[in-house]
mmCIF file of C-alpha atoms in Angstrom:
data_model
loop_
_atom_site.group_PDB
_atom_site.id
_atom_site.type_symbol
_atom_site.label_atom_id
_atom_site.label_comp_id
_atom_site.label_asym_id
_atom_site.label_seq_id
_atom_site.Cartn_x
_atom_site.Cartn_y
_atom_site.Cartn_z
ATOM 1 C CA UNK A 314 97.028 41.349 134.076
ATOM 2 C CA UNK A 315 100.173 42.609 132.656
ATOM 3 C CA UNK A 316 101.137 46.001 132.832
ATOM 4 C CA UNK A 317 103.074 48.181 129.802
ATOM 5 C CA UNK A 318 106.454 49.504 131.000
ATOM 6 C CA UNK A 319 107.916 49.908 127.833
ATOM 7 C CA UNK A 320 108.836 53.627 127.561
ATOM 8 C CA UNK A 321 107.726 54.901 130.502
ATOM 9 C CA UNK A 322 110.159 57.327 130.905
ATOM 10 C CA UNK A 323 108.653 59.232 127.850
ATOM 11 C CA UNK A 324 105.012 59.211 128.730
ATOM 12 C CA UNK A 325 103.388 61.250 131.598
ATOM 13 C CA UNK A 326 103.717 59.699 134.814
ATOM 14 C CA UNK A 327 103.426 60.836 138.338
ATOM 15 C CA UNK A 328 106.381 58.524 139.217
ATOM 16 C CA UNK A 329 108.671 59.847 136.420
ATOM 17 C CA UNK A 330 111.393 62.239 137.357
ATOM 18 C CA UNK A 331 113.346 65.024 136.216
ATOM 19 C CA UNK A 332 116.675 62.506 136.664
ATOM 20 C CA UNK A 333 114.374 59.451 134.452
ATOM 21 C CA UNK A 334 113.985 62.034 131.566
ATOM 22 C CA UNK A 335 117.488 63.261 131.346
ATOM 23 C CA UNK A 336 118.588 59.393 131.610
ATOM 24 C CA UNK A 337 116.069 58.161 128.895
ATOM 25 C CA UNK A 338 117.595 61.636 126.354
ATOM 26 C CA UNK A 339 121.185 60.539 127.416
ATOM 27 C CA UNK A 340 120.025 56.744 126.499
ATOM 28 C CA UNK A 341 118.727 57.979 122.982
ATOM 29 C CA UNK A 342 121.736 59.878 122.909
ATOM 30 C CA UNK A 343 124.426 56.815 123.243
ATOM 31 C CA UNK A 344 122.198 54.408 120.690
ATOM 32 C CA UNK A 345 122.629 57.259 118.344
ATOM 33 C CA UNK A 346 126.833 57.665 118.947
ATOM 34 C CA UNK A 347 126.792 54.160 118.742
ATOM 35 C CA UNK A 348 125.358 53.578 115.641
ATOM 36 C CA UNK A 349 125.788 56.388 113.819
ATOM 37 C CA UNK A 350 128.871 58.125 115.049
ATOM 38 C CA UNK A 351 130.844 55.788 115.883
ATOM 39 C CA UNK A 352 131.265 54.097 112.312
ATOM 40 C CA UNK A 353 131.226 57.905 110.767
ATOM 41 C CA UNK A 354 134.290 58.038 113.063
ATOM 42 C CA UNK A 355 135.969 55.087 111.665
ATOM 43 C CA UNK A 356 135.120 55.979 107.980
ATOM 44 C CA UNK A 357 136.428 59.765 108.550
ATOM 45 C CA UNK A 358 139.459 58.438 110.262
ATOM 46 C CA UNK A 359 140.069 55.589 107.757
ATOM 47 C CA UNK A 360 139.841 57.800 104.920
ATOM 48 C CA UNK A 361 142.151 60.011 106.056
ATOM 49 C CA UNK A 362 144.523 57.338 107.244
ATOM 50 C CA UNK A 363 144.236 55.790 103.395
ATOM 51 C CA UNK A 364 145.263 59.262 102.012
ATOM 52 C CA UNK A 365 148.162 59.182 103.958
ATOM 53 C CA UNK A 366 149.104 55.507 103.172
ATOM 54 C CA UNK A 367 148.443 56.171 99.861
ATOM 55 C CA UNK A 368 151.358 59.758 99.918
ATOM 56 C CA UNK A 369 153.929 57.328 101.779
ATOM 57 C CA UNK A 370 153.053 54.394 99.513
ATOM 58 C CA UNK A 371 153.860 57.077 96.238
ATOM 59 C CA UNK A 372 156.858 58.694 98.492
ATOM 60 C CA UNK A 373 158.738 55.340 98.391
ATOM 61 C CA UNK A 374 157.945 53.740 94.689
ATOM 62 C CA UNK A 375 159.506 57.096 93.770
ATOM 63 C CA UNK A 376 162.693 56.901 96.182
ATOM 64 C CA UNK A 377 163.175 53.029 95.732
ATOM 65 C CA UNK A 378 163.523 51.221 92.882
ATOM 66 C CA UNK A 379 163.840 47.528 92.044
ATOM 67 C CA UNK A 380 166.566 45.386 90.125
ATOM 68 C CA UNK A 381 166.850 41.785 89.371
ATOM 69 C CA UNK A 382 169.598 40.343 90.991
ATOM 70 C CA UNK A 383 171.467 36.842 91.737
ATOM 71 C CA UNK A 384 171.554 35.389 95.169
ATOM 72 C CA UNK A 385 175.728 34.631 95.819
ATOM 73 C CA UNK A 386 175.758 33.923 99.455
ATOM 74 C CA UNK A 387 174.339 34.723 102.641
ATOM 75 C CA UNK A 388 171.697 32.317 102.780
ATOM 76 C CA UNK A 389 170.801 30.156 106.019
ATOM 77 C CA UNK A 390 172.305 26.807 105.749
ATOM 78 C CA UNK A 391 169.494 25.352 107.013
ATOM 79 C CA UNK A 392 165.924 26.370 107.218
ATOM 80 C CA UNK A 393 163.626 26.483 110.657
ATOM 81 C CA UNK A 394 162.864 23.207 111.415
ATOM 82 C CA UNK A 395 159.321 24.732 112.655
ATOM 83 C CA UNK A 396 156.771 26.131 110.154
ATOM 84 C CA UNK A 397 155.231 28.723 111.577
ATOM 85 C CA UNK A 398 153.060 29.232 108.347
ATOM 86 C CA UNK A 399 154.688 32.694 107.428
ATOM 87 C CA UNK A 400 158.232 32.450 106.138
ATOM 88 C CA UNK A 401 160.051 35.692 106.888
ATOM 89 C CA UNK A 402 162.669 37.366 104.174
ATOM 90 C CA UNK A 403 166.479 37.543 105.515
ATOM 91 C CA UNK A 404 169.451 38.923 103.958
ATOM 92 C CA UNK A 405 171.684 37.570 101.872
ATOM 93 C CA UNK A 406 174.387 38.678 98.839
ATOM 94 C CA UNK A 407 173.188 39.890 95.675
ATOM 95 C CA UNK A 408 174.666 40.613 92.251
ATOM 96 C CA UNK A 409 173.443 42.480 89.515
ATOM 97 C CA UNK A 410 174.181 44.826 86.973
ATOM 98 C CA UNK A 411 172.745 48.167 85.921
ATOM 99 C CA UNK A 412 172.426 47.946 82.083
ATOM 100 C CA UNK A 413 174.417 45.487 80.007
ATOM 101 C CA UNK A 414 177.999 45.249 79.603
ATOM 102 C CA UNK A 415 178.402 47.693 82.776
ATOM 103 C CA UNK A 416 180.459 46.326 85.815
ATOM 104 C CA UNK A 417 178.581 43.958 88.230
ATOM 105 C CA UNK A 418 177.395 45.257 91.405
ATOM 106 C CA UNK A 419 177.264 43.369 94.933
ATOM 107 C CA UNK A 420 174.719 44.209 97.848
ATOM 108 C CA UNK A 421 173.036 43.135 100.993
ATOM 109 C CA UNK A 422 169.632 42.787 100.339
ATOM 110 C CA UNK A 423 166.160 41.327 101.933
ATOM 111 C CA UNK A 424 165.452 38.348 99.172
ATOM 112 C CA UNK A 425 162.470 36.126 99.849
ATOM 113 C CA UNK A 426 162.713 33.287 102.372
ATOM 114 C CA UNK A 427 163.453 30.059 100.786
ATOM 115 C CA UNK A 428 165.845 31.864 98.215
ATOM 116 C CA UNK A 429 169.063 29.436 97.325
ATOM 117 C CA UNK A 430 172.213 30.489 95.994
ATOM 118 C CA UNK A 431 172.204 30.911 92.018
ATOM 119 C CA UNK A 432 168.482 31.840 92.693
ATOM 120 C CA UNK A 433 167.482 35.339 90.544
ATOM 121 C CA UNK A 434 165.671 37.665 92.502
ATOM 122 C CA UNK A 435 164.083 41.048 92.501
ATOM 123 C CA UNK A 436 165.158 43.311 95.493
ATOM 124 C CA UNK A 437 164.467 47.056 96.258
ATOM 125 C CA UNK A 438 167.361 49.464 96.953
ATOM 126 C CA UNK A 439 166.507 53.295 98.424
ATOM 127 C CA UNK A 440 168.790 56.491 96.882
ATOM 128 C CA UNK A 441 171.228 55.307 99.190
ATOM 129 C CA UNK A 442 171.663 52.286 97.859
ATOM 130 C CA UNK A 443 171.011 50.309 101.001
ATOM 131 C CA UNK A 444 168.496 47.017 100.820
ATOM 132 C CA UNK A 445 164.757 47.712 101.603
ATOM 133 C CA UNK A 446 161.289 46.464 101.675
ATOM 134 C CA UNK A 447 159.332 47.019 98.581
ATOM 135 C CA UNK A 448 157.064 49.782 98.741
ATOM 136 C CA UNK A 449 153.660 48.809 99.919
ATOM 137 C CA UNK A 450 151.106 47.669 97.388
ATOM 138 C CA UNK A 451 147.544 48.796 96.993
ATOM 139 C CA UNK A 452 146.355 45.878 99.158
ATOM 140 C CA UNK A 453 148.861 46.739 102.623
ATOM 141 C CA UNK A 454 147.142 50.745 101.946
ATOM 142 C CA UNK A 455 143.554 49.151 102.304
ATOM 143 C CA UNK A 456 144.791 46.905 105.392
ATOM 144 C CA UNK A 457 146.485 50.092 106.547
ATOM 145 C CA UNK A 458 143.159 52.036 106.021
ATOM 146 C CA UNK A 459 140.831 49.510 107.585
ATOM 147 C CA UNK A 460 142.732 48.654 110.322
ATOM 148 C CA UNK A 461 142.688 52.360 111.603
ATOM 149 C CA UNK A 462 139.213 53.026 110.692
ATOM 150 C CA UNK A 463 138.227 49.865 112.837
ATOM 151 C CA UNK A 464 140.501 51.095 115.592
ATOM 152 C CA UNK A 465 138.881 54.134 115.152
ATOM 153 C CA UNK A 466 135.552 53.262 115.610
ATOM 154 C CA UNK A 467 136.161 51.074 118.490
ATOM 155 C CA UNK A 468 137.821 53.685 120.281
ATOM 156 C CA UNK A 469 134.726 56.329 119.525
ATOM 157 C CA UNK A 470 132.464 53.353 120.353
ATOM 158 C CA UNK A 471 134.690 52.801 124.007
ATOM 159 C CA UNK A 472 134.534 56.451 124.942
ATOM 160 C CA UNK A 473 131.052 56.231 124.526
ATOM 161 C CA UNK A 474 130.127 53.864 126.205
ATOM 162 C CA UNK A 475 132.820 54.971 129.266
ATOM 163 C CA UNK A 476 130.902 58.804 129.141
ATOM 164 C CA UNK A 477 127.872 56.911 129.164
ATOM 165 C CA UNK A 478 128.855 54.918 132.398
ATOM 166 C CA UNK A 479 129.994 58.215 133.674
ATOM 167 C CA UNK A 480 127.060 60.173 133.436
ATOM 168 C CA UNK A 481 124.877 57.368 134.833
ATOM 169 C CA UNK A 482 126.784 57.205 138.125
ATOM 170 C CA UNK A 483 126.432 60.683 138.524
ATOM 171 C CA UNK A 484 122.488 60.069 137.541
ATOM 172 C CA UNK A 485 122.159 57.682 140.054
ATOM 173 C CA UNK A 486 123.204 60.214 143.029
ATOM 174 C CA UNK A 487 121.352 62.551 141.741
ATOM 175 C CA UNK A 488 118.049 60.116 141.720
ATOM 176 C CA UNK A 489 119.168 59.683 145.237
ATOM 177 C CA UNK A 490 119.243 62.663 146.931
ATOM 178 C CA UNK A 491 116.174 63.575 145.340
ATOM 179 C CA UNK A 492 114.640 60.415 146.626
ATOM 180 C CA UNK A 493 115.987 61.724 150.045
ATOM 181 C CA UNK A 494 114.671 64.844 149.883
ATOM 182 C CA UNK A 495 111.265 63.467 148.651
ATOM 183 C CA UNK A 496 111.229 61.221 151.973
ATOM 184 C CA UNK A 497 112.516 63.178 154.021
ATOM 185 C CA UNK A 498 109.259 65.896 152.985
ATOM 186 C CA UNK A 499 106.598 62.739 153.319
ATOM 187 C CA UNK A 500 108.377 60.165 155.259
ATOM 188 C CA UNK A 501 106.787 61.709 158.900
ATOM 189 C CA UNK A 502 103.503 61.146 157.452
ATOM 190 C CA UNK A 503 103.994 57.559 156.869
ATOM 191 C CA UNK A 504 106.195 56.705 160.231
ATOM 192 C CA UNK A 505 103.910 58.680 162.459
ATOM 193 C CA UNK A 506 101.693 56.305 164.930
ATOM 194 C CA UNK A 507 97.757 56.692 164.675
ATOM 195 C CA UNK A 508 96.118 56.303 168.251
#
């Protein structure tokens, strides 16, 4: 004969405790953070971390702008002899000019990796006129913006499930010492000898 356990903690019981209550609310209580709150963390927190991708992102289109320039020197020699399947830009001497007929201008700047000399290039400067990365695209934002809201939601998820832990250690004693208590009331009934 089996016997239902399933939610027994909710239901009337004469075993069921104060301590079994609280534990099954605090249960109901981390399902719910988990599922709901958690992602609504992430989505808040990626949202917000997408506007502010989004003002940097518009910050530096506006402060940096791009030119199309000729590699003259400062390339490697000689590539890595390893792939690693991502080919990093380096610097190297560029020329350009600003508008036709003007004098030619000469630069560090990042240029993509496998550039060769004579190769024409486009390359960012800032106000300064020092060589930068181009501003980040629409795509980087979203990576930006779901790579904190995942972070995000992990991290609401972890505390969770660490307050969670908490609170049932503290449970536990709690179940304890009213266990004690209970025995210590009827445990002379059941160790005392009958003649």
């Amino acid at each position: 004969m089996r016997t239902r356990v399933r939610g027994w903690r909710w239901r009337d019981n004469p075993l069921r405790r104060r301590s079994d209550v609280v534990e099954a609310w605090i249960a109901l209580t981390v399902a719910v953070l988990l599922l709901v709150g958690a992602p609504l963390a992430g989505a808040l927190v990626g949202l917000w971390a997408h506007d502010g991708a989004r003002t940097v992102a518009a910050a530096q289109r506006a402060e940096r702008h791009r030119v199309r320039a000729e590699v003259i020197g400062g390339t490697p020699r000689q590539l890595p002899s390893v792939q690693t399947g991502r080919q990093h830009p380096y610097r190297a001497t560029v020329r350009w000019t600003e508008q036709p007929g003007a004098a030619a201008r000469t630069a560090v700047a990042r240029v993509p990796a496998g550039t060769r000399q004579g190769d024409v290039v486009d390359v960012w400067f800032d106000s300064r006129g020092r060589g930068v990365a181009p501003p980040p695209n629409d795509v980087a934002v979203w990576q930006h913006t779901v790579s904190v809201g995942v972070c995000a939601a992990g991290g609401a998820a972890a505390v969770t499930l660490v307050g969670h832990g908490l609170i049932r250690r503290v449970s536990l004693r709690h179940r304890m010492s009213e266990w004690e208590r209970e025995w210590a009331r009827t445990g002379p009934e059941w160790t005392r000898w009958t003649a």
